Each structure stands twice: as C-alpha cells, then as structure tokens.
C-alpha cells in the first residue's frame, strides 16, 4: 500500500496524519488497517517496537467511532501510565480534525476523581492501565457493555508485569461479540494462553522485518568476571565521553547500587526504579530527556515509559532473563537514523544465553574488547585537546589578564606549556588508570594468570571467608553456590573470591561488606534438603594450605557436638 488515501480511512483522519508527516503506512499499518475496516475477526499483530502500532489500531478505531454515541466503543489497555499518556496524545493528534470524539486516559498514580469526571462527559475511546481500569469498572464509573473493540497493546509487557488477573476481570465485563486486537512485539506462551482464552477466529499478522532503527544497532558483548561488571561499565563510560545511554539492571537494588556508585565517581547519572514515587520518576525522566544526565540506570519495567529516542548506548549490566527484554532494551538505541550500540556485559557462563538470543531474534553479537586504561586515557586526552582547540575565546573578558599571565608563564616553552595545561585536567584520570588491569576474560588458562590480583588490588576489596552447611553431598557446586549468593543478595555484582566445596559443607570468600546481608539472607533457606546456615569462618587469617583441613576439623566437631545434643 503506497498511501493512506488507499486505506479508505476518513479524509479528516488522513489529513491529520499527513500533517504529522506520515507519508505512507508502515508495513504493520498497511496490513492491519484494511483488516480492521472490513472484518470482525480477532487479530494478533506482531511487530517490533517503533513500527507504528499505535496508528495501526488507532486510525481504524477513530474511523469506526460513532461520534454521537457517547458510550465507550473502544477500550485500549496498555502496561504503563507513560504509554497510556503517549497513546492518548497520538490518538488526539490523529483525531485533530474530528468532531465529538472523546479520548480519555485512565491510569494509576493520579486523581481518580478527575478521571471519573472525564468519563462522565462521555468517552468513546478509553485508554487505560489494567489496575485503574479495573478499579473504575468496579466503581461502576466505567461501563464496557457497549464496547466493540478491545485493544491489548504491548500485551507481552502487560503479562510480564503480572496484569493477568486485571485483564481477566476487565475482559469479563465486555460483550461477547466484540473484536479483540492484540498487539505485541513478541509471541510467548503466556500470550498464547491469553489468545486461547479470549480470542476466537483469529487472523494473525506478523511483520517479520525488524524496523530500520533496530538494524542500525550494533550488538557487542564483553566477557568479564561478575565482580568487574561495574568497572567495565565505568570504562565504557570513560571511553565514550559523549555517552547518552541507559544501563539496564535486573533488580531495583542493583539499579540503586550502580547508580550510587556512578554518582559517587562523578558521572552525570541517576536511577529509575520502582521504589521511586511517580513524581520522582517523572522528574528523573524529564532530566534525562533534557540530557541533564548522561547515564540512566534502570530496571526494564521502570524504563518502559521513557520515550527517549536518540540514545548512543544501551548497556546490559547483565543479560535479562528473557530474550524479549533484550530486544526491547536494545531497540531503544539506534533510532532516528543514528547508529546505536547495545553492549552486554556477560560472564562466560552466559555464552549460551547469548547464542540463544542470536538464534531466536536474529540479532548478531560481536565480541568486543574491554578498553584498556591506556586506550581510555588516549580517548579522553584527545577529547580534551579537541575542547581546547574549539573553545570560544572572549577577548574582552580575558584580555586584561593576559599580559600578566604571559609574564608568569614566560619560563615555559610551548611544549612544556602544553604538558602543564593538559596535566591540570588529566592527572586524576591518569592516576586512576595507571596500572589498570585487563578486565577481559581471554580463556581459561590464560585468564587464571591475569586474574591474579595484585596485593594492592586485593586490599582494595576486602573479602570475608564464610562457611556454609552444604557440600557435594547436597549437590552443591561452585555454579550453584554463586547462584545462591547472587539470589540471596538480589545482585550479580558482589565480589566472590575463592570457593572450596567439600563433602558436607563448603567455604567461600565474599566481599566483606556483603557478608552480613548474605548470612541473613540465606539463614534457614532450603537448599536441596538442608536448611542453610552461613557463618563467618574463624580461620580467615590462617594460611591457605591448612585452611580447608582446619576448618573441616572445626566444623566437624561443631556439627558433631550439635548432633549429640539432639
Ligand atoms: P510501536 O507502538 O510499534 O512501538 P509507535 O506507534 O509508537 O510504534 O510509532 C513509532 C514512531 O513512528 C512514532 O513516533 C510515530 O509517530 C511514527 N510513525 C507511526 N506511523 C508512521 C508512518 N506511517 N509514517 C511515519 N512515521 C510513523
Ligand atoms: Mg506501541
């Protein structure tokens, strides 16, 4: 389909779309619009982010709206408040020349009274988040018994966010013979279940090609030890002085931790996560949009509503649990015709996951080399020199001081002078990256040598040696132990040192500051058939060789003693 005029949409809608600069329908629009205008069959439309799904359902919904019937004819459900507002804004722009069509947004975190008022005036199209929509239905302020179409936008996200129950309740109040339209970037078993339950006689439209934006994304992965992830992140930021990016974390806790460290280390950064109030979130997002911050650390869910399109980088501090999330995350860079970079910091254990993403999404990763201290210094130095070259000079302001300045610096020749000026700005950097380690994991054999930290580095992160009452007998292995630790701390960034798995119990080293929290977190937790107990190992200071043996004796005695008591 070459133009909107061929779609059969109302002339006034086509006019508004033209004013927005839409020249022709996107592929998903070219296929969904004719369907919705001519058929009552339910529809599943699968297309990547940024392919124009809002207009794909929005334009036909507006076209089909009967202006003089004030009942709600279309209900659009979407996962977040931000998306809800975005959809309403888009629909209002498409409906600019239509008379008597009211579009109302209902979402949580905002006065329900105002929304009730708006609904009372008559809303033919309601766009809502599941929670608030259900609430309004319960209060009988929103009535869906005249609804002709239900749109589930970003259905995958709604399910990931756990809105299944709300959807059930809302859909139960809609008429049998409505048309149900499901839009999603991905198809998942959860979605399949929803379609089975609520949809019948389904037409499925899938736009296979990835959007242009996504094709402009370079996917790079760095392999590093878990404990080095933050350091790797810093190097990425340092080698890209003009970075404007989002760092994705799995948990709120990790998000906060990383953002705090970045702020302490002097970066323009902030965080976005579910512990913030809506007002705080809005403020952070606005500041990030205005490039007040260069780096935003966020969870997937919190970043959902952020409509920033010109990110230079998306950084995955670790790979997300599902493939769709990676696709969503990386889709946020490389928009608006610019090339974007999506970086995943992974551990060798995560290689399989990476291949899985490649296989299922068609994305190709290239292995990157974590920049060395020297490379970073060079990059930063040249960024500085560039700035010096291009700086605006205000002769009238600085002029009067210059003779005295020249005089004072007379004793330095040109080369020396440059050295001095550069060092003023640069010494801190050089100091930090002096003797910087190579953070790349090359391969097993080589890496063990490189990995050995210098005594100075070991001192930097103090480790505590802990005892845990599970061992090979309980199928504990290093991998599962690391899993237990990361899970217990809800973080993948804590430093883990030497691990010794013995038969009935084990020892491991962990960053000192994380030890108390871990001991607490794991106490009484079930692992296989053991109720876990973690304690600080008293042999901490003893020589390594004798460590295992002595500890074993100590605990053998201790455990034996306990047993006898029972
Ligand atoms: P999706 O919901 O698929 O992620 P959106 O509906 O948010 O995508 O659209 C992404 C961007 O593309 C928006 O800025 C929108 O205004 C723009 N857009 C949508 N349709 C067209 C079109 N036919 N021509 C040009 N731009 C479009
Ligand atoms: Mg959308």
XYZ file of C-alpha atoms and ligand atoms in Angstrom:
594
model
C 0.000 0.000 0.000
C 1.541 3.223 -1.167
C -0.571 5.875 0.538
C -3.067 6.466 3.308
C -5.689 7.561 0.793
C -5.925 3.968 -0.438
C -6.885 2.718 3.016
C -10.421 4.017 2.919
C -9.930 5.944 6.149
C -11.918 9.101 6.804
C -10.445 12.034 4.858
C -10.157 14.085 8.059
C -8.018 11.402 9.646
C -5.771 11.151 6.591
C -5.363 14.906 6.655
C -4.241 14.871 10.285
C -1.821 12.024 9.652
C -0.366 13.947 6.726
C 0.173 16.934 8.977
C 2.184 14.668 11.281
C 4.472 13.915 8.372
C 3.380 10.316 7.838
C 3.830 9.798 4.117
C 2.656 6.242 3.771
C 1.502 3.443 6.059
C 4.185 1.355 7.719
C 4.005 -2.383 6.902
C 2.034 -3.254 10.026
C -0.380 -0.394 9.317
C -0.769 -1.427 5.692
C -1.952 -4.806 6.865
C -3.979 -4.063 9.978
C -5.928 -1.021 8.783
C -7.757 -2.790 5.910
C -8.449 -5.737 8.196
C -9.993 -3.635 10.927
C -12.072 -1.642 8.466
C -13.525 -4.707 6.812
C -13.562 -7.646 9.213
C -14.843 -8.568 12.657
C -12.280 -11.292 13.134
C -9.974 -11.054 16.101
C -6.436 -10.021 15.345
C -2.968 -10.770 16.623
C -0.437 -8.302 15.285
C 3.212 -8.926 15.951
C 5.734 -6.252 15.132
C 8.835 -4.812 16.698
C 8.904 -1.641 18.729
C 8.819 1.513 16.642
C 6.927 0.060 13.711
C 3.849 2.264 14.142
C 1.483 0.006 16.040
C -0.358 2.878 17.727
C -1.648 4.200 14.422
C -2.235 0.643 13.216
C -5.051 0.227 15.734
C -5.658 3.914 16.464
C -6.587 5.103 12.989
C -9.234 2.414 12.323
C -10.597 2.788 15.863
C -11.084 6.512 15.260
C -12.589 5.892 11.856
C -15.105 3.450 13.311
C -16.102 5.646 16.244
C -19.703 6.897 16.134
C -19.399 10.486 17.391
C -22.967 10.861 18.589
C -22.933 7.724 20.663
C -21.229 8.732 23.877
C -20.782 5.229 25.223
C -17.327 3.674 25.301
C -16.817 1.916 21.992
C -13.106 1.147 22.166
C -11.037 0.217 25.199
C -7.273 0.175 24.810
C -5.256 -1.455 27.577
C -1.534 -0.872 27.942
C 1.051 -1.626 30.645
C 2.173 1.766 31.936
C 0.933 5.228 32.692
C 3.508 6.752 30.347
C 2.447 4.580 27.459
C -1.173 5.353 28.227
C -0.492 9.084 28.009
C 1.545 8.599 24.853
C -1.241 6.694 23.130
C -3.802 9.335 24.065
C -1.518 12.046 22.762
C -1.056 10.188 19.477
C -4.774 9.478 19.099
C -5.633 13.092 19.800
C -3.254 14.174 17.077
C -4.862 11.744 14.601
C -8.322 12.962 15.699
C -7.399 16.618 15.408
C -9.993 17.322 12.700
C -12.696 15.004 14.017
C -15.551 16.490 15.995
C -17.195 14.959 19.049
C -14.723 12.168 19.610
C -13.542 11.999 23.192
C -10.473 10.062 24.213
C -9.815 9.594 27.912
C -6.787 8.191 29.717
C -7.228 6.290 32.977
C -4.154 5.259 34.930
C -2.949 4.884 38.477
C -0.894 7.338 40.482
C -3.193 10.195 39.582
C -6.518 11.507 40.897
C -9.301 9.058 40.206
C -11.871 11.824 40.666
C -10.633 13.772 37.659
C -10.738 10.630 35.568
C -14.284 9.858 36.709
C -15.288 13.364 35.667
C -13.742 12.922 32.258
C -15.516 9.594 31.787
C -18.824 11.134 32.776
C -18.563 13.563 29.867
C -18.605 10.567 27.539
C -15.506 8.786 26.309
C -15.847 6.794 23.116
C -12.247 5.695 23.384
C -10.733 4.864 26.751
C -7.021 4.161 27.112
C -6.157 2.607 30.439
C -3.676 0.731 32.526
C -5.151 -2.536 33.803
C -5.203 -1.677 37.512
C -7.011 1.636 37.264
C -9.342 0.395 34.552
C -10.484 -2.483 36.736
C -10.899 -0.123 39.652
C -13.159 2.203 37.642
C -15.225 -0.726 36.409
C -15.682 -1.909 39.998
C -16.882 1.535 40.989
C -19.244 1.459 38.035
C -17.714 4.629 36.630
C -16.513 2.879 33.524
C -19.030 0.728 31.694
C -17.856 -1.507 28.906
C -21.071 -3.155 27.815
C -21.218 -1.255 24.534
C -17.598 -1.901 23.676
C -16.976 -3.026 20.126
C -13.258 -3.462 20.243
C -10.677 -4.208 22.873
C -7.049 -3.443 22.094
C -4.330 -5.075 24.160
C -1.234 -3.018 23.404
C 2.166 -4.326 24.433
C 0.391 -7.445 25.574
C 3.717 -9.149 26.263
C 4.653 -6.420 28.711
C 1.283 -6.461 30.428
C 1.682 -10.149 31.114
C 5.299 -9.826 32.204
C 4.182 -7.185 34.648
C 1.625 -9.538 36.119
C -1.596 -7.924 34.970
C -3.248 -11.199 34.062
C -5.819 -11.027 36.826
C -6.818 -7.461 35.958
C -7.171 -8.378 32.297
C -9.396 -11.298 33.231
C -11.636 -9.058 35.293
C -11.841 -6.305 32.682
C -12.487 -8.579 29.731
C -15.221 -10.366 31.626
C -17.294 -7.169 31.555
C -17.093 -6.698 27.791
C -19.696 -8.053 25.351
C -19.244 -11.471 23.774
C -19.281 -10.255 20.197
C -16.606 -7.588 20.419
C -13.454 -7.684 18.345
C -10.240 -8.319 20.278
C -6.963 -6.961 18.943
C -3.690 -7.982 20.471
C -0.502 -6.079 19.692
C 2.833 -7.301 20.832
C 6.495 -7.233 19.891
C 6.847 -10.890 20.706
C 4.848 -14.059 20.956
C 5.197 -16.011 24.184
C 3.475 -18.973 25.792
C 1.681 -16.557 28.128
C 0.291 -14.623 25.220
C -0.733 -17.789 23.508
C -2.688 -18.723 26.611
C -4.417 -15.342 26.620
C -5.337 -15.620 22.962
C -6.730 -19.092 23.521
C -8.850 -17.873 26.386
C -10.202 -14.651 24.953
C -9.948 -14.812 21.231
C -11.542 -16.865 18.536
C -11.407 -16.943 14.771
C -8.057 -15.227 14.815
C -6.238 -13.548 11.990
C -2.520 -13.261 12.662
C -0.369 -10.598 11.100
C 3.330 -10.655 11.605
C 5.754 -8.157 10.256
C 8.943 -10.061 10.104
C 11.490 -7.473 9.176
C 12.974 -5.606 12.018
C 12.441 -1.866 11.993
C 15.079 0.311 10.418
C 16.150 1.609 13.781
C 16.958 -1.812 15.105
C 19.028 -2.629 12.051
C 21.186 0.298 12.924
C 22.109 -1.193 16.272
C 25.475 -2.797 16.777
C 25.407 -5.549 19.366
C 28.609 -6.035 21.283
C 29.375 -8.264 24.206
C 32.206 -8.084 26.668
C 33.165 -11.063 28.744
C 34.174 -10.168 32.278
C 34.038 -11.516 35.803
C 30.884 -10.676 37.714
C 32.807 -8.677 40.264
C 34.248 -6.492 37.476
C 30.967 -5.515 35.911
C 30.902 -2.079 37.451
C 34.488 -1.424 36.471
C 33.679 -2.439 32.906
C 30.723 -0.082 32.910
C 32.993 2.744 34.016
C 35.420 2.030 31.246
C 32.626 2.073 28.688
C 31.515 5.444 30.007
C 35.066 6.761 30.064
C 35.896 5.755 26.531
C 32.697 7.408 25.317
C 32.891 10.904 26.778
C 29.673 11.902 24.976
C 27.729 8.823 26.053
C 23.967 9.219 26.394
C 22.702 5.876 27.491
C 20.636 3.602 29.683
C 22.201 0.957 31.874
C 19.765 -1.899 32.419
C 19.774 -3.907 35.635
C 17.675 -6.816 36.777
C 16.688 -5.569 40.202
C 15.867 -2.342 41.958
C 18.594 -2.975 44.403
C 21.242 -3.394 41.760
C 19.910 -0.325 39.970
C 20.325 1.785 43.070
C 23.750 0.369 43.860
C 25.164 1.035 40.447
C 23.661 4.492 40.147
C 25.023 5.459 43.544
C 28.488 4.292 42.633
C 28.388 6.207 39.367
C 27.269 9.355 41.114
C 29.979 8.971 43.735
C 32.507 8.502 40.973
C 31.480 11.775 39.425
C 29.310 10.756 36.491
C 26.146 12.556 35.424
C 23.902 9.693 36.347
C 20.664 8.856 38.072
C 18.408 5.877 38.525
C 14.871 4.902 37.640
C 13.204 2.080 39.534
C 10.006 1.033 41.198
C 10.870 2.411 44.635
C 10.513 5.971 43.409
C 7.219 7.815 43.558
C 5.581 8.732 40.289
C 6.588 12.366 40.755
C 10.206 11.379 41.336
C 10.180 9.142 38.285
C 8.739 11.911 36.142
C 11.445 14.233 37.306
C 14.260 11.798 36.573
C 12.848 11.055 33.131
C 12.462 14.715 32.301
C 16.015 15.479 33.360
C 17.322 12.585 31.333
C 15.334 13.709 28.298
C 16.893 17.119 28.619
C 20.310 15.447 28.758
C 20.855 16.729 32.227
C 22.054 13.193 32.928
C 24.227 11.234 30.549
C 23.582 7.872 32.107
C 20.351 6.481 33.447
C 20.420 3.250 35.402
C 17.069 1.499 35.215
C 15.082 -1.677 35.532
C 13.195 -2.866 32.457
C 9.849 -2.073 33.946
C 10.740 1.431 35.086
C 12.284 2.301 31.716
C 9.118 1.267 29.915
C 7.575 4.689 29.833
C 10.674 6.571 28.828
C 10.316 7.879 25.303
C 13.893 8.835 24.577
C 14.926 8.056 21.057
C 18.470 9.162 20.479
C 20.450 7.058 22.898
C 24.043 6.412 21.924
C 24.303 3.318 24.097
C 22.239 0.700 25.804
C 24.251 -1.223 28.352
C 23.103 -4.524 29.774
C 24.923 -4.858 33.065
C 23.838 -8.470 32.805
C 21.672 -10.273 30.318
C 17.946 -10.119 31.022
C 16.137 -13.311 31.883
C 14.136 -13.367 28.708
C 15.018 -12.728 25.136
C 12.218 -10.274 24.519
C 13.622 -7.957 27.152
C 16.939 -7.858 25.348
C 15.184 -6.975 22.108
C 13.209 -4.236 23.849
C 16.262 -2.884 25.604
C 18.476 -2.715 22.552
C 15.637 -1.299 20.458
C 15.945 1.901 22.450
C 19.134 2.901 20.761
C 19.787 3.423 17.073
C 16.589 5.289 16.444
C 16.080 8.384 14.328
C 18.594 7.237 11.742
C 21.556 7.211 14.092
C 23.676 4.203 14.749
C 23.328 2.863 18.242
C 25.337 0.451 20.309
C 23.947 -2.169 22.608
C 26.516 -3.675 24.943
C 26.060 -6.781 27.048
C 28.487 -7.448 29.853
C 28.454 -11.180 30.296
C 30.188 -13.916 32.153
C 31.481 -16.936 30.251
C 28.603 -18.886 31.792
C 26.216 -16.677 29.892
C 27.559 -17.514 26.470
C 24.741 -19.947 25.880
C 22.151 -17.330 26.665
C 23.806 -15.021 24.182
C 23.634 -17.650 21.450
C 20.028 -18.220 22.372
C 19.229 -14.571 21.841
C 21.042 -14.653 18.498
C 19.152 -17.715 17.428
C 15.710 -16.580 18.405
C 15.881 -12.905 17.478
C 18.215 -12.869 14.514
C 20.477 -10.402 16.300
C 24.217 -10.853 15.766
C 26.672 -10.112 18.538
C 30.289 -9.183 18.060
C 32.780 -9.810 20.789
C 34.270 -6.565 21.996
C 37.450 -5.982 23.885
C 37.047 -4.077 27.139
C 39.030 -0.883 26.677
C 42.357 -0.767 28.452
C 43.382 2.087 30.708
C 45.732 3.329 28.028
C 43.059 3.419 25.332
C 40.742 5.328 27.624
C 43.397 7.858 28.543
C 44.139 8.446 24.882
C 40.499 8.942 24.044
C 39.905 11.300 26.948
C 43.077 13.211 26.228
C 42.048 13.845 22.658
C 38.565 14.833 23.727
C 40.186 17.394 25.988
C 42.545 18.669 23.284
C 39.580 18.938 20.964
C 37.797 21.048 23.521
C 40.848 23.264 23.931
C 41.022 23.766 20.170
C 37.378 24.640 19.811
C 36.826 26.738 22.900
C 35.283 30.164 22.391
C 37.621 32.891 23.490
C 36.162 36.070 24.875
C 38.930 38.580 24.228
C 37.322 41.436 26.099
C 36.888 39.425 29.262
C 40.157 37.574 29.337
C 42.285 40.205 27.529
C 43.118 42.401 30.500
C 44.571 39.470 32.458
C 46.696 38.077 29.671
C 49.842 40.231 29.902
C 50.368 39.202 33.498
C 49.628 35.565 32.699
C 52.107 35.573 29.795
C 54.703 37.009 32.061
C 54.178 34.424 34.736
C 54.477 31.563 32.239
C 57.439 33.025 30.387
C 59.784 30.395 31.687
C 57.891 27.569 29.937
C 58.333 26.864 26.246
C 55.421 25.783 24.042
C 55.815 22.035 24.607
C 56.179 22.392 28.329
C 53.227 24.713 28.477
C 51.017 22.159 26.718
C 52.148 19.490 29.145
C 51.220 21.626 32.106
C 47.796 22.588 30.831
C 46.867 19.074 29.878
C 48.035 17.676 33.174
C 45.852 20.044 35.146
C 42.779 18.380 33.717
C 44.175 14.984 33.189
C 46.223 13.871 36.149
C 43.262 12.464 38.018
C 42.440 10.287 35.059
C 45.963 9.087 34.523
C 46.249 8.276 38.183
C 43.072 6.216 38.107
C 44.030 4.218 35.075
C 47.701 3.839 35.930
C 48.376 0.092 36.054
C 44.740 -0.668 35.229
C 44.076 -4.381 34.938
C 42.942 -6.077 31.785
C 39.314 -6.908 32.544
C 38.797 -9.201 29.586
C 38.440 -12.889 30.256
C 40.531 -14.291 27.473
C 40.334 -18.002 28.025
C 40.520 -20.297 30.995
C 44.244 -20.972 31.068
C 45.435 -17.513 30.220
C 42.939 -15.831 32.445
C 43.904 -17.551 35.646
C 47.233 -15.834 35.376
C 45.851 -12.426 34.523
C 43.110 -12.725 37.040
C 45.501 -12.888 39.928
C 45.079 -9.592 41.592
C 47.995 -7.651 42.874
C 48.238 -7.374 46.650
C 47.163 -3.751 46.349
C 44.028 -4.723 44.491
C 43.209 -7.451 46.907
C 43.452 -4.946 49.682
C 41.032 -2.670 47.868
C 38.226 -5.205 48.107
C 38.354 -6.952 51.419
C 36.927 -10.466 51.428
C 35.361 -12.436 54.217
C 35.587 -16.195 54.305
C 32.269 -17.863 55.017
C 31.190 -21.363 55.937
C 28.040 -22.892 54.523
C 26.485 -26.171 55.698
C 26.089 -27.731 52.263
C 28.557 -29.535 50.060
C 28.901 -32.056 47.247
C 26.678 -34.410 49.206
C 23.849 -31.948 48.689
C 24.763 -31.422 45.035
C 26.323 -28.067 45.726
C 28.837 -26.950 43.133
C 30.513 -23.575 42.529
C 27.926 -22.567 39.987
C 25.011 -23.302 42.272
C 26.778 -21.617 45.155
C 27.262 -18.452 43.105
C 23.614 -18.703 42.176
C 22.653 -18.941 45.838
C 24.792 -15.934 46.694
C 23.522 -13.759 43.873
C 19.977 -14.764 44.539
C 20.308 -14.180 48.277
C 21.743 -10.720 47.737
C 19.493 -9.962 44.804
C 22.564 -8.799 42.943
C 25.040 -10.116 40.435
C 27.733 -7.598 41.166
C 29.066 -8.735 44.510
C 32.664 -9.901 44.503
C 33.132 -13.605 45.138
C 36.574 -14.984 45.861
C 37.890 -18.475 46.358
C 35.342 -21.276 46.642
C 36.030 -24.641 48.274
C 33.272 -27.186 48.028
C 33.735 -30.076 50.462
C 31.572 -33.080 51.083
C 29.188 -31.931 53.766
C 29.985 -28.233 53.828
C 31.881 -25.593 51.944
C 33.793 -22.344 52.239
C 33.792 -19.311 50.079
C 35.078 -15.776 50.098
C 32.791 -12.838 49.556
C 33.235 -9.072 49.636
C 33.381 -8.162 53.294
C 30.618 -5.586 53.132
C 28.183 -8.047 51.638
C 28.772 -10.796 54.193
C 26.281 -9.798 56.914
C 23.454 -9.381 54.437
C 24.213 -12.717 52.861
C 24.354 -14.559 56.170
C 20.959 -13.139 56.987
C 19.503 -13.798 53.578
C 20.487 -17.438 53.452
C 19.709 -18.391 57.044
C 17.079 -21.103 57.107
C 16.686 -21.122 53.328
C 16.085 -24.551 51.867
C 18.744 -25.936 49.568
C 18.032 -29.471 48.415
C 17.082 -30.933 51.790
C 19.226 -28.717 54.016
C 18.122 -25.732 55.975
C 21.007 -23.390 55.270
C 23.354 -21.908 57.805
C 26.099 -19.491 56.820
C 28.693 -18.236 59.267
C 31.948 -16.371 59.230
C 34.771 -18.875 59.143
C 37.124 -18.261 62.074
C 40.122 -19.497 60.093
C 40.035 -16.419 57.925
C 43.533 -15.297 58.700
C 45.232 -18.671 58.533
C 47.427 -19.799 55.713
C 45.585 -21.170 52.732
C 47.129 -24.620 52.727
C 45.949 -25.567 56.118
C 42.702 -23.767 55.772
C 40.458 -26.452 54.478
C 41.751 -29.046 56.852
C 41.484 -26.943 59.955
C 38.103 -25.632 59.093
C 36.908 -29.091 58.475
C 38.023 -30.205 61.916
C 36.435 -27.210 63.482
C 33.099 -27.754 61.882
C 33.161 -31.491 62.097
C 33.452 -31.033 65.853
C 30.840 -28.375 65.959
C 28.306 -30.295 63.932
C 29.089 -33.462 65.843
C 28.501 -31.653 69.097
C 25.140 -30.406 67.970
C 24.064 -33.794 66.867
C 24.860 -35.352 70.169
C 22.737 -32.806 71.942
C 19.691 -33.826 69.908
P 5.214 0.989 18.226
O 3.972 1.093 19.030
O 5.134 -0.044 17.161
O 6.439 0.826 19.064
P 4.653 3.723 17.587
O 3.242 3.590 17.237
O 4.965 4.301 18.932
O 5.416 2.351 17.431
O 5.368 4.568 16.431
C 6.735 4.835 16.432
C 7.029 6.165 15.765
O 6.739 6.105 14.370
C 6.175 7.293 16.315
O 6.990 8.419 16.504
C 5.140 7.533 15.244
O 4.704 8.873 15.244
C 5.893 7.187 13.975
N 5.017 6.700 12.889
C 3.970 5.854 13.018
N 3.423 5.612 11.810
C 4.146 6.284 10.902
C 4.089 6.436 9.468
N 3.155 5.828 8.750
N 4.993 7.229 8.869
C 5.925 7.856 9.597
N 6.059 7.765 10.946
C 5.179 6.989 11.588
Mg 3.466 0.916 20.889
